Tab-separated table of C-alpha atoms in Angstrom:
chain	number	residue	atom	x	y	z
A	1	MET	CA	103.117	128.897	126.436
A	2	ARG	CA	101.886	127.246	123.128
A	3	PHE	CA	101.730	128.345	118.664
A	4	ASP	CA	100.051	127.484	115.965
A	5	ILE	CA	102.342	126.218	113.600
A	6	ALA	CA	98.896	125.288	111.200
A	7	MET	CA	100.842	127.470	108.393
A	8	VAL	CA	104.213	125.430	108.782
A	9	PRO	CA	104.324	123.133	105.624
A	10	ASN	CA	104.970	118.756	107.556
A	11	GLN	CA	108.373	118.979	105.408
A	12	VAL	CA	109.574	122.050	107.069
A	13	VAL	CA	108.717	121.089	110.308
A	14	GLY	CA	111.757	119.179	111.387
A	15	HIS	CA	113.632	122.295	110.660
A	16	LEU	CA	111.815	124.221	112.403
A	17	LEU	CA	112.226	121.830	115.616
A	18	TYR	CA	115.711	122.246	114.823
A	19	ALA	CA	115.970	125.604	115.159
A	20	LEU	CA	114.063	126.152	118.550
A	21	HIS	CA	117.055	124.631	120.706
A	22	PHE	CA	119.052	127.669	119.232
A	23	CYS	CA	116.079	130.398	119.662
A	24	ASP	CA	115.635	131.779	123.465
A	25	GLU	CA	118.016	129.844	126.517
A	26	SER	CA	115.038	129.938	128.744
A	27	ILE	CA	113.160	127.061	126.548
A	28	VAL	CA	113.308	123.940	128.762
A	29	SER	CA	111.228	121.784	126.142
A	30	PHE	CA	108.933	121.981	123.616
A	31	ARG	CA	107.282	119.273	121.398
A	32	GLN	CA	104.649	119.176	119.086
A	33	LEU	CA	101.573	118.013	119.260
A	34	GLY	CA	99.698	118.498	115.784
A	35	THR	CA	99.374	121.395	114.644
A	36	VAL	CA	100.657	122.876	117.994
A	37	LEU	CA	103.811	123.922	119.568
A	38	GLU	CA	104.151	123.740	122.756
A	39	VAL	CA	107.097	125.576	124.782
A	40	GLU	CA	107.847	125.137	128.519
A	41	ALA	CA	110.420	127.586	129.180
A	42	SER	CA	111.816	128.494	132.537
A	43	GLY	CA	111.386	132.506	134.106
A	44	ALA	CA	108.389	134.588	131.771
A	45	SER	CA	110.365	136.275	128.789
A	46	GLY	CA	108.288	139.197	126.500
A	47	GLU	CA	111.201	138.111	123.826
A	48	LEU	CA	110.749	134.522	124.159
A	49	GLU	CA	106.795	134.539	122.922
A	50	ARG	CA	108.806	137.589	120.145
A	51	ARG	CA	111.483	135.136	119.073
A	52	VAL	CA	109.585	131.960	118.751
A	53	GLN	CA	106.723	133.831	116.527
A	54	THR	CA	109.674	135.263	114.250
A	55	LEU	CA	110.589	131.523	114.277
A	56	ILE	CA	107.813	130.417	112.711
A	57	ALA	CA	106.975	132.841	110.486
A	58	ARG	CA	110.514	132.798	108.964
A	59	PHE	CA	109.921	128.816	108.439
A	60	ALA	CA	105.893	129.116	107.239
A	61	GLN	CA	107.511	131.106	104.456
A	62	SER	CA	108.928	127.834	102.899
A	63	ASP	CA	106.056	126.494	100.623
A	64	LEU	CA	108.581	125.087	97.919
A	65	ASP	CA	109.102	121.655	97.139
A	66	PHE	CA	111.452	119.795	100.447
A	67	GLN	CA	110.416	116.706	99.790
A	68	VAL	CA	113.391	114.276	99.771
A	69	HIS	CA	114.245	112.236	96.165
A	70	VAL	CA	116.016	108.891	96.822
A	71	LEU	CA	118.778	108.839	94.655
A	72	SER	CA	119.951	105.051	95.191
A	73	SER	CA	117.536	103.033	97.334
A	74	SER	CA	119.869	100.314	99.006
A	75	THR	CA	119.528	97.183	98.063
A	76	VAL	CA	120.622	95.287	100.952
A	77	GLU	CA	117.603	93.297	103.188
A	78	GLN	CA	115.692	95.768	104.810
A	79	ARG	CA	115.079	93.921	107.940
A	80	SER	CA	114.631	96.349	111.158
A	81	THR	CA	117.732	97.883	112.558
A	82	ALA	CA	118.348	97.607	116.147
A	83	VAL	CA	115.092	97.127	118.164
A	84	VAL	CA	116.568	99.253	121.064
A	85	ASP	CA	119.008	102.010	120.228
A	86	PRO	CA	122.173	100.126	121.772
A	87	TYR	CA	123.670	103.695	122.759
A	88	ARG	CA	123.575	103.075	125.863
A	89	SER	CA	124.970	99.713	125.692
A	90	LEU	CA	127.931	101.233	124.177
A	91	VAL	CA	127.946	103.692	127.204
A	92	GLU	CA	127.839	101.049	130.077
A	93	GLN	CA	130.265	98.902	127.915
A	94	GLY	CA	132.882	101.249	128.196
A	95	LEU	CA	132.989	101.990	124.779
A	96	VAL	CA	131.614	105.738	124.709
A	97	VAL	CA	132.643	107.953	127.573
A	98	GLU	CA	130.497	111.037	127.811
A	99	ILE	CA	132.939	113.778	128.886
A	100	GLY	CA	129.340	115.993	128.583
A	101	GLY	CA	128.713	118.895	126.475
A	102	GLY	CA	128.388	116.383	123.356
A	103	ARG	CA	132.156	115.639	123.291
A	104	CYS	CA	133.378	111.717	123.907
A	105	VAL	CA	135.547	109.477	124.268
A	106	LEU	CA	135.499	106.314	122.445
A	107	ARG	CA	137.259	103.537	123.242
A	108	GLY	CA	138.094	99.275	122.627
A	109	TRP	CA	136.534	98.594	119.211
A	110	MET	CA	134.347	101.202	118.920
A	111	ALA	CA	138.225	103.775	118.608
A	112	ARG	CA	138.994	100.930	116.301
A	113	LEU	CA	135.795	101.218	114.107
A	114	VAL	CA	136.293	104.695	113.403
A	115	GLU	CA	139.875	104.463	112.235
A	116	ALA	CA	139.196	101.719	110.120
A	117	ILE	CA	135.920	103.828	108.159
A	118	ASP	CA	138.384	107.116	107.832
A	119	ALA	CA	140.891	104.109	106.703
A	120	GLU	CA	138.484	102.939	104.048
A	121	ALA	CA	136.704	106.459	102.692
A	122	ARG	CA	141.010	106.720	101.768
A	123	CYS	CA	141.084	102.973	100.668
A	124	ARG	CA	137.648	103.953	98.932
A	125	VAL	CA	136.924	107.224	97.873
A	126	ALA	CA	139.855	109.382	98.416
A	127	ARG	CA	142.552	107.128	96.750
A	128	PRO	CA	140.733	106.154	93.572
A	129	ALA	CA	140.097	109.531	93.074
A	130	GLY	CA	143.954	111.127	93.147
A	131	ALA	CA	143.468	112.269	96.637
A	132	GLU	CA	146.846	114.061	97.780
A	133	PRO	CA	146.536	114.118	101.809
A	134	GLU	CA	146.358	116.963	103.128
A	135	ALA	CA	146.248	118.284	107.215
A	136	TYR	CA	145.035	120.632	108.338
A	137	PRO	CA	144.569	123.287	112.210
A	138	ASN	CA	141.815	122.727	114.706
A	139	ALA	CA	140.392	125.931	114.232
A	140	ILE	CA	140.564	128.702	111.834
A	141	THR	CA	139.811	132.482	111.514
A	142	CYS	CA	136.805	134.553	111.547
A	143	GLU	CA	138.333	137.013	108.776
A	144	VAL	CA	138.400	133.682	106.419
A	145	LEU	CA	135.069	132.390	108.217
A	146	ALA	CA	133.299	135.200	106.932
A	147	ARG	CA	134.374	134.897	103.671
A	148	THR	CA	132.829	131.939	103.322
A	149	ASN	CA	129.685	133.488	104.122
A	150	HIS	CA	129.457	130.215	106.966
A	151	ILE	CA	128.785	132.881	109.997
A	152	SER	CA	125.637	134.499	107.959
A	153	SER	CA	124.155	130.536	107.107
A	154	PHE	CA	124.827	129.240	110.880
A	155	PRO	CA	125.846	131.498	113.311
A	156	GLU	CA	124.830	129.389	116.322
A	157	HIS	CA	126.769	126.694	115.682
A	158	LEU	CA	129.594	127.923	115.784
A	159	HIS	CA	132.564	127.898	119.456
A	160	PHE	CA	134.199	130.965	119.164
A	161	VAL	CA	138.037	130.777	120.662
A	162	SER	CA	139.711	133.841	122.908
A	163	HIS	CA	141.840	134.114	125.074
A	164	LEU	CA	143.479	136.159	127.947
A	165	HIS	CA	144.053	139.797	127.728
A	166	SER	CA	147.970	139.476	127.639
A	167	ASN	CA	148.012	141.851	130.403
A	168	LEU	CA	150.140	140.629	133.733
A	169	ASP	CA	147.384	142.337	135.736
A	170	LEU	CA	144.702	140.209	134.534
A	171	ILE	CA	146.243	137.062	133.876
A	172	ASP	CA	147.991	137.473	137.547
A	173	LYS	CA	144.523	137.820	138.734
A	174	VAL	CA	142.660	135.256	137.142
A	175	GLY	CA	145.678	132.563	137.983
A	176	GLY	CA	145.962	133.696	141.553
A	177	MET	CA	142.023	133.091	141.776
A	178	ALA	CA	141.810	129.736	140.452
A	179	ARG	CA	145.379	128.396	142.433
A	180	GLY	CA	143.308	126.807	145.176
A	181	LYS	CA	140.051	126.326	143.118
A	182	SER	CA	139.778	122.907	142.306
A	183	ASN	CA	136.192	123.377	140.251
A	184	TRP	CA	134.948	126.109	137.240
A	185	ASP	CA	133.039	128.569	139.581
A	186	ALA	CA	130.829	131.236	138.940
A	187	GLU	CA	133.377	133.775	140.244
A	188	LEU	CA	136.779	132.693	138.063
A	189	ALA	CA	133.757	132.101	135.175
A	190	GLN	CA	132.509	136.079	135.721
A	191	ASN	CA	136.373	137.044	136.121
A	192	VAL	CA	137.937	135.055	133.018
A	193	LYS	CA	135.167	136.652	131.071
A	194	ALA	CA	136.426	139.940	131.733
A	195	ALA	CA	139.645	139.153	131.249
A	196	THR	CA	138.849	137.666	127.480
A	197	ALA	CA	140.438	139.175	124.457
A	198	SER	CA	136.911	139.713	121.569
A	199	PRO	CA	137.832	135.931	119.742
A	200	HIS	CA	139.032	136.107	116.746
A	201	LEU	CA	139.534	131.854	116.341
A	202	VAL	CA	136.192	129.280	115.332
A	203	LEU	CA	137.069	126.161	115.768
A	204	ASN	CA	136.552	124.345	112.587
A	205	PRO	CA	133.055	124.051	112.044
A	206	SER	CA	133.962	121.716	109.001
A	207	VAL	CA	137.305	120.706	106.977
A	208	CYS	CA	137.421	121.883	103.384
A	209	TYR	CA	137.149	125.536	104.207
A	210	HIS	CA	141.024	125.542	105.341
A	211	CYS	CA	141.530	123.446	101.647
A	212	TYR	CA	139.906	126.254	99.975
A	213	ALA	CA	141.866	129.814	102.101
A	214	SER	CA	145.134	127.907	101.852
A	215	ARG	CA	144.656	128.223	98.119
A	216	ALA	CA	143.177	131.647	98.222
A	217	GLY	CA	144.814	133.945	94.855
A	218	THR	CA	146.056	130.706	93.041
A	219	MET	CA	145.574	128.738	90.376
A	220	VAL	CA	144.426	124.812	90.399
A	221	GLY	CA	143.943	124.123	86.560
A	222	GLU	CA	141.321	121.734	85.735
A	223	SER	CA	141.172	119.149	88.502
A	224	ILE	CA	142.604	118.749	91.808
A	225	VAL	CA	141.411	116.861	94.582
A	226	VAL	CA	142.360	116.535	98.357
A	227	THR	CA	141.406	114.748	101.398
A	228	ALA	CA	141.832	115.366	105.267
A	229	ARG	CA	140.655	114.565	108.304
A	230	SER	CA	139.616	117.347	111.230
A	231	ARG	CA	137.726	117.300	114.382
A	232	CYS	CA	134.257	119.324	114.437
A	233	HIS	CA	133.005	121.422	116.667
A	234	ARG	CA	129.394	122.550	116.066
A	235	TYR	CA	127.429	123.804	118.874
A	236	GLU	CA	123.737	122.396	119.187
A	237	GLY	CA	122.527	123.202	122.647
A	238	GLY	CA	119.451	120.952	123.980
A	239	ALA	CA	120.010	119.436	120.447
A	240	LEU	CA	123.071	116.939	121.223
A	241	GLN	CA	121.460	112.932	120.345
A	242	GLY	CA	124.319	110.398	121.952
A	243	LEU	CA	126.682	109.390	118.850
A	244	ARG	CA	123.679	110.899	116.055
A	245	ARG	CA	124.875	114.204	117.527
A	246	LEU	CA	127.527	115.705	118.650
A	247	SER	CA	129.684	118.729	119.295
A	248	ASP	CA	132.419	117.457	118.382
A	249	PHE	CA	132.924	114.954	116.092
A	250	ASP	CA	135.852	113.436	113.916
A	251	MET	CA	135.547	114.311	110.063
A	252	ARG	CA	137.187	112.673	106.787
A	253	GLU	CA	136.423	115.410	103.078
A	254	VAL	CA	137.929	114.502	100.416
A	255	ILE	CA	137.494	117.486	98.439
A	256	PHE	CA	137.670	118.674	94.377
A	257	LEU	CA	138.308	121.813	92.910
A	258	GLY	CA	138.741	123.179	89.561
A	259	HIS	CA	135.748	123.095	85.898
A	260	PRO	CA	132.454	122.245	87.085
A	261	ASP	CA	132.185	119.226	84.774
A	262	ARG	CA	135.150	117.989	86.554
A	263	VAL	CA	133.961	118.379	90.202
A	264	ARG	CA	130.714	116.935	89.086
A	265	GLU	CA	131.976	113.835	87.962
A	266	HIS	CA	134.795	113.397	90.499
A	267	ARG	CA	131.155	113.954	93.047
A	268	THR	CA	129.259	110.924	90.568
A	269	HIS	CA	132.258	108.784	91.316
A	270	ALA	CA	132.319	109.173	95.075
A	271	GLU	CA	128.581	108.672	95.423
A	272	GLU	CA	129.134	105.458	93.651
A	273	ALA	CA	131.467	104.530	95.973
A	274	LEU	CA	129.980	105.376	98.371
A	275	VAL	CA	127.224	103.630	98.360
A	276	THR	CA	128.942	100.250	96.206
A	277	TRP	CA	130.628	100.478	100.740
A	278	ALA	CA	127.577	100.520	102.177
A	279	THR	CA	125.661	97.573	100.381
A	280	GLU	CA	129.063	95.501	101.244
A	281	TRP	CA	128.463	96.553	104.434
A	282	ASP	CA	125.629	95.991	104.866
A	283	LEU	CA	124.240	98.765	105.267
A	284	ALA	CA	120.865	99.820	104.509
A	285	ALA	CA	121.377	103.286	103.396
A	286	ASP	CA	119.954	105.502	101.242
A	287	LEU	CA	121.400	108.446	98.227
A	288	VAL	CA	118.888	111.535	99.041
A	289	THR	CA	118.869	115.206	98.252
A	290	ALA	CA	118.576	117.383	101.421
A	291	ASN	CA	119.859	120.562	102.624
A	292	ASP	CA	121.953	122.478	105.413
A	293	PRO	CA	119.352	123.433	108.408
A	294	PHE	CA	119.780	127.650	107.015
A	295	PHE	CA	118.889	129.239	110.632
A	296	THR	CA	119.076	132.397	109.300
A	297	ASP	CA	115.929	134.691	107.453
A	298	GLU	CA	118.143	132.948	104.124
A	299	PHE	CA	116.767	130.320	105.021
A	300	GLU	CA	113.505	130.291	102.344
A	301	VAL	CA	115.962	131.077	99.833
A	302	LYS	CA	119.540	129.101	100.110
A	303	ALA	CA	117.503	125.566	100.787
A	304	ALA	CA	115.652	125.663	98.365
A	305	PHE	CA	117.850	126.703	96.004
A	306	GLN	CA	119.990	123.683	97.547
A	307	ARG	CA	117.264	121.388	97.284
A	308	ARG	CA	116.619	122.330	93.137
A	309	GLN	CA	120.055	122.329	91.834
A	310	GLU	CA	120.786	119.020	94.243
A	311	LEU	CA	123.824	120.760	95.363
A	312	LYS	CA	124.012	118.355	99.261
A	313	HIS	CA	123.363	114.652	99.020
A	314	GLU	CA	122.956	112.810	101.562
A	315	LEU	CA	123.819	108.865	102.938
A	316	VAL	CA	121.026	108.399	105.201
A	317	VAL	CA	120.208	104.904	107.291
A	318	PRO	CA	117.164	104.365	109.337
A	319	MET	CA	116.728	105.037	113.241
A	320	PRO	CA	114.852	103.165	115.638
A	321	GLU	CA	112.724	106.231	116.251
A	322	GLY	CA	112.708	109.056	114.493
A	323	ALA	CA	114.201	110.732	111.372
A	324	PRO	CA	116.835	109.017	109.182
A	325	MET	CA	120.551	110.005	110.573
A	326	ALA	CA	123.244	111.318	107.522
A	327	ILE	CA	126.074	109.614	108.067
A	328	SER	CA	128.171	110.897	104.547
A	329	SER	CA	127.295	114.409	102.670
A	330	SER	CA	128.466	115.308	99.311
A	331	ASN	CA	127.869	118.755	98.504
A	332	TYR	CA	128.516	120.638	94.861
A	333	HIS	CA	129.263	124.662	95.599
A	334	SER	CA	130.022	125.639	92.536
A	335	THR	CA	131.788	129.101	92.520
A	336	THR	CA	131.043	130.148	95.845
A	337	PHE	CA	134.410	128.997	97.548
A	338	GLY	CA	136.456	129.726	94.223
A	339	LYS	CA	134.830	133.463	94.158
A	340	ALA	CA	135.578	134.041	97.491
A	341	PHE	CA	138.792	132.757	97.735
A	342	GLY	CA	140.218	134.102	94.466
A	343	ILE	CA	141.203	130.664	93.399
A	344	THR	CA	141.006	129.861	89.462
A	345	ARG	CA	141.233	127.555	87.208
A	346	SER	CA	142.668	129.641	83.438
A	347	ASP	CA	140.709	132.509	83.348
A	348	ARG	CA	137.554	131.470	85.832
A	349	PRO	CA	136.789	131.686	89.413
A	350	ALA	CA	137.307	127.102	90.388
A	351	CYS	CA	134.507	125.152	91.620
A	352	THR	CA	134.691	122.959	94.129
A	353	GLY	CA	132.943	120.746	95.650
A	354	CYS	CA	133.271	118.066	98.764
A	355	ILE	CA	132.363	113.943	99.816
A	356	GLY	CA	131.770	113.808	103.825
A	357	PHE	CA	132.043	110.640	106.304
A	358	GLY	CA	130.875	111.400	109.919
A	359	LEU	CA	133.011	108.941	111.128
A	360	GLU	CA	131.752	108.637	114.960
A	361	ARG	CA	128.112	107.860	112.832
A	362	TRP	CA	129.410	105.781	110.712
A	363	ALA	CA	130.442	104.228	113.729
A	364	TYR	CA	127.107	104.029	115.306
A	365	ALA	CA	125.240	102.704	112.262
A	366	ILE	CA	127.229	99.942	112.375
A	367	VAL	CA	126.083	99.156	115.600
A	368	LEU	CA	122.789	99.542	115.307
A	369	ARG	CA	122.344	98.096	112.238
A	370	HIS	CA	125.157	94.662	113.014
A	371	GLY	CA	124.306	94.978	117.095
A	372	LEU	CA	126.891	95.295	119.909
A	373	ASP	CA	128.712	91.552	119.388
A	374	VAL	CA	131.345	92.191	117.067
A	375	GLU	CA	132.088	88.634	115.768
A	376	ARG	CA	128.628	88.411	114.189
A	377	TRP	CA	129.743	91.583	111.877
A	378	PRO	CA	129.538	90.501	108.624
A	379	GLU	CA	133.497	90.098	106.830
A	380	THR	CA	133.516	92.506	105.283
A	381	ILE	CA	133.414	94.190	108.758
A	382	ARG	CA	135.371	92.582	110.471
A	383	ALA	CA	137.982	92.076	107.890
A	384	ALA	CA	138.361	95.794	107.806
A	385	LEU	CA	138.887	95.859	112.062
A	386	ALA	CA	141.475	93.257	111.215
A	387	ARG	CA	142.892	94.493	108.166
A	388	HIS	CA	143.767	98.527	109.533
B	1	MET	CA	103.692	136.247	67.960
B	2	VAL	CA	105.559	136.053	70.558
B	3	ASP	CA	109.517	135.711	69.617
B	4	ARG	CA	111.128	132.371	71.040
B	5	GLU	CA	114.765	133.984	69.851
B	6	ALA	CA	113.486	137.964	71.248
B	7	ILE	CA	112.365	136.015	74.611
B	8	ALA	CA	116.056	134.635	75.491
B	9	ASP	CA	117.829	137.874	73.811
B	10	ARG	CA	116.387	139.569	76.758
B	11	ILE	CA	116.948	136.604	79.169
B	12	GLU	CA	120.657	136.736	78.246
B	13	ALA	CA	121.143	140.356	78.216
B	14	GLN	CA	119.544	140.262	82.355
B	15	VAL	CA	121.739	137.582	82.969
B	16	ARG	CA	125.418	138.907	81.672
B	17	MET	CA	124.130	142.305	83.370
B	18	MET	CA	123.078	140.385	86.934
B	19	GLY	CA	126.543	138.362	86.452
B	20	GLU	CA	128.694	140.700	85.250
B	21	ILE	CA	129.745	138.660	82.258
B	22	ALA	CA	132.197	139.650	80.192
B	23	PRO	CA	131.789	139.468	76.872
B	24	THR	CA	135.160	137.571	76.287
B	25	ASP	CA	133.908	134.875	78.227
B	26	THR	CA	133.751	132.499	76.751
B	27	GLU	CA	132.809	129.228	78.419
B	28	PHE	CA	128.959	131.642	78.882
B	29	THR	CA	125.901	130.702	76.092
B	30	ARG	CA	122.578	130.377	76.114
B	31	ASP	CA	123.145	125.999	77.093
B	32	VAL	CA	125.744	126.377	79.730
B	33	HIS	CA	124.323	126.086	83.104
B	34	MET	CA	124.275	128.980	84.645
B	35	PHE	CA	124.519	127.536	87.938
B	36	ASP	CA	126.579	124.642	88.260
B	37	TYR	CA	129.453	127.280	86.607
B	38	GLY	CA	128.495	129.832	89.503
B	39	TYR	CA	127.363	132.653	86.825
B	40	LEU	CA	124.694	132.810	89.831
B	41	ASP	CA	124.157	131.888	92.601
B	42	SER	CA	120.448	131.016	94.981
B	43	PHE	CA	120.410	135.185	95.744
B	44	GLY	CA	120.613	135.811	91.554
B	45	ALA	CA	118.528	132.577	90.164
B	46	ALA	CA	115.620	134.726	92.770
B	47	GLU	CA	116.071	137.250	90.852
B	48	LEU	CA	115.759	135.759	87.881
B	49	VAL	CA	112.870	134.362	88.685
B	50	ALA	CA	111.422	137.431	89.992
B	51	PHE	CA	112.217	139.392	86.359
B	52	VAL	CA	110.966	136.326	84.379
B	53	GLU	CA	107.533	136.688	85.829
B	54	ASN	CA	107.954	140.339	85.790
B	55	THR	CA	108.704	140.388	82.108
B	56	PHE	CA	106.963	137.785	80.367
B	57	SER	CA	103.877	138.450	82.754
B	58	ILE	CA	103.567	134.321	83.632
B	59	GLY	CA	104.201	132.436	86.233
B	60	LEU	CA	106.270	130.197	87.772
B	61	SER	CA	105.275	127.337	90.351
B	62	ASP	CA	106.831	125.905	93.197
B	63	ASP	CA	106.351	122.583	90.890
B	64	ASP	CA	107.658	124.693	87.919
B	65	LEU	CA	111.161	125.834	89.768
B	66	ALA	CA	111.042	121.931	91.619
B	67	HIS	CA	110.402	119.745	88.477
B	68	ARG	CA	111.167	121.088	85.254
B	69	ALA	CA	114.992	122.290	84.128
B	70	LEU	CA	115.871	125.826	84.261
B	71	ASN	CA	119.393	125.804	84.096
B	72	THR	CA	120.314	127.457	80.851
B	73	VAL	CA	119.336	130.618	79.268
B	74	ASN	CA	117.906	128.562	76.115
B	75	GLU	CA	115.766	126.790	78.994
B	76	ILE	CA	114.542	128.990	80.554
B	77	ALA	CA	112.787	130.956	77.211
B	78	ALA	CA	111.562	127.756	76.549
B	79	PHE	CA	109.878	127.220	79.152
B	80	VAL	CA	108.777	131.561	78.493
B	81	PHE	CA	107.837	130.403	74.821
B	82	GLU	CA	105.785	127.590	76.201
B	83	ARG	CA	103.927	129.407	78.872
B	84	ALA	CA	103.062	132.864	76.967
B	85	ARG	CA	101.421	130.592	73.865
B	86	ARG	CA	99.154	128.999	76.359
B	87	PRO	CA	95.330	130.580	75.586
């Protein structure tokens, strides 16, 4: 099927193509040919055409300034990144083990590199801000997540969690059916589905929500800073792309709460530390304005506001092909979460902000830039590996 | 003659109503960053744009929104005053 996308602004086409991955389960593949979108689907579906047209219309309304503004440009030598994407080599060498569905196991120096990156984030960004460490659960209740507006903004990414009904007959049926099977087949899946309670939990889509939820109804004063690390989970449909886009990934966040001026200051200092770090590790990274990939019909209002107010900045690195990859992001939330969770500073809702580090993406960025021979990496990175 | 102070009065009143800002809130001034301080969110910003356009019969272009500082009551009032005086 072919669709006209001439009315979608060039700067927004990438958002449309990403959103297509979640549009209809019959979509097998798609490609952009100039102002035409070509979609291949399995089987005829009248709903497919309507859904794609709805998505196109949604992004066609976005006639606002979506130009990327570079806040800090890399000062390191702008040589090209790896000519050939090293991801397959990482897999062939057993440093990355793909286990399906956008999940992987890291081994050897890749696993140690991720730990070193996390340690550096704590030393360079969290500690100078006076961040206290916190530890969070791996899932969050649907009730709490709804208060963050995450469900209204990014429902397509949510991994809902459930369990079997506490019902002896159903549990015995599922257990009995699984006994003797060595695989997960359609019959077992259907019976589990029928015996499963409605989901009340979601695997963490982000780290910082637990920080706010656990402080609901409390006063935080003018400034507090905390830091935490968590596995994060975002369903990506057909948009999976090696280490660049996993569905299950590791994230370190430093989170700021309090007076808007203090939160802004913390964010600025954290970004300065971030840029210094990227420079010392010889990463050709730029700090740029960005927006979240809002999927619902809130896209135009929220994304435009995010860009104009510079609520989201990303540290991006060049890729052998395609758009740059964001390895860190800093966000200013104003009083969104302060109001949602009744967190205050004196008699006003607290403001919040955060800076996040995608640990697998950082590791991938280092390999892209410096190659697979660790002994030839910059001394700054090798020293960090040895130190941590 | 366009009265700049009167423009600021109208905008402030609208923002106070939209943001349900208490008269006793000492942090809210005509120079406070309304979005940074959480008085208005993304939807409030869109609603305020519509109010300004309809009330003062001016248009705010995408370029205006992207490149003009329109974050405080005084900044918006100055913009409206400037536009209203255009021939």
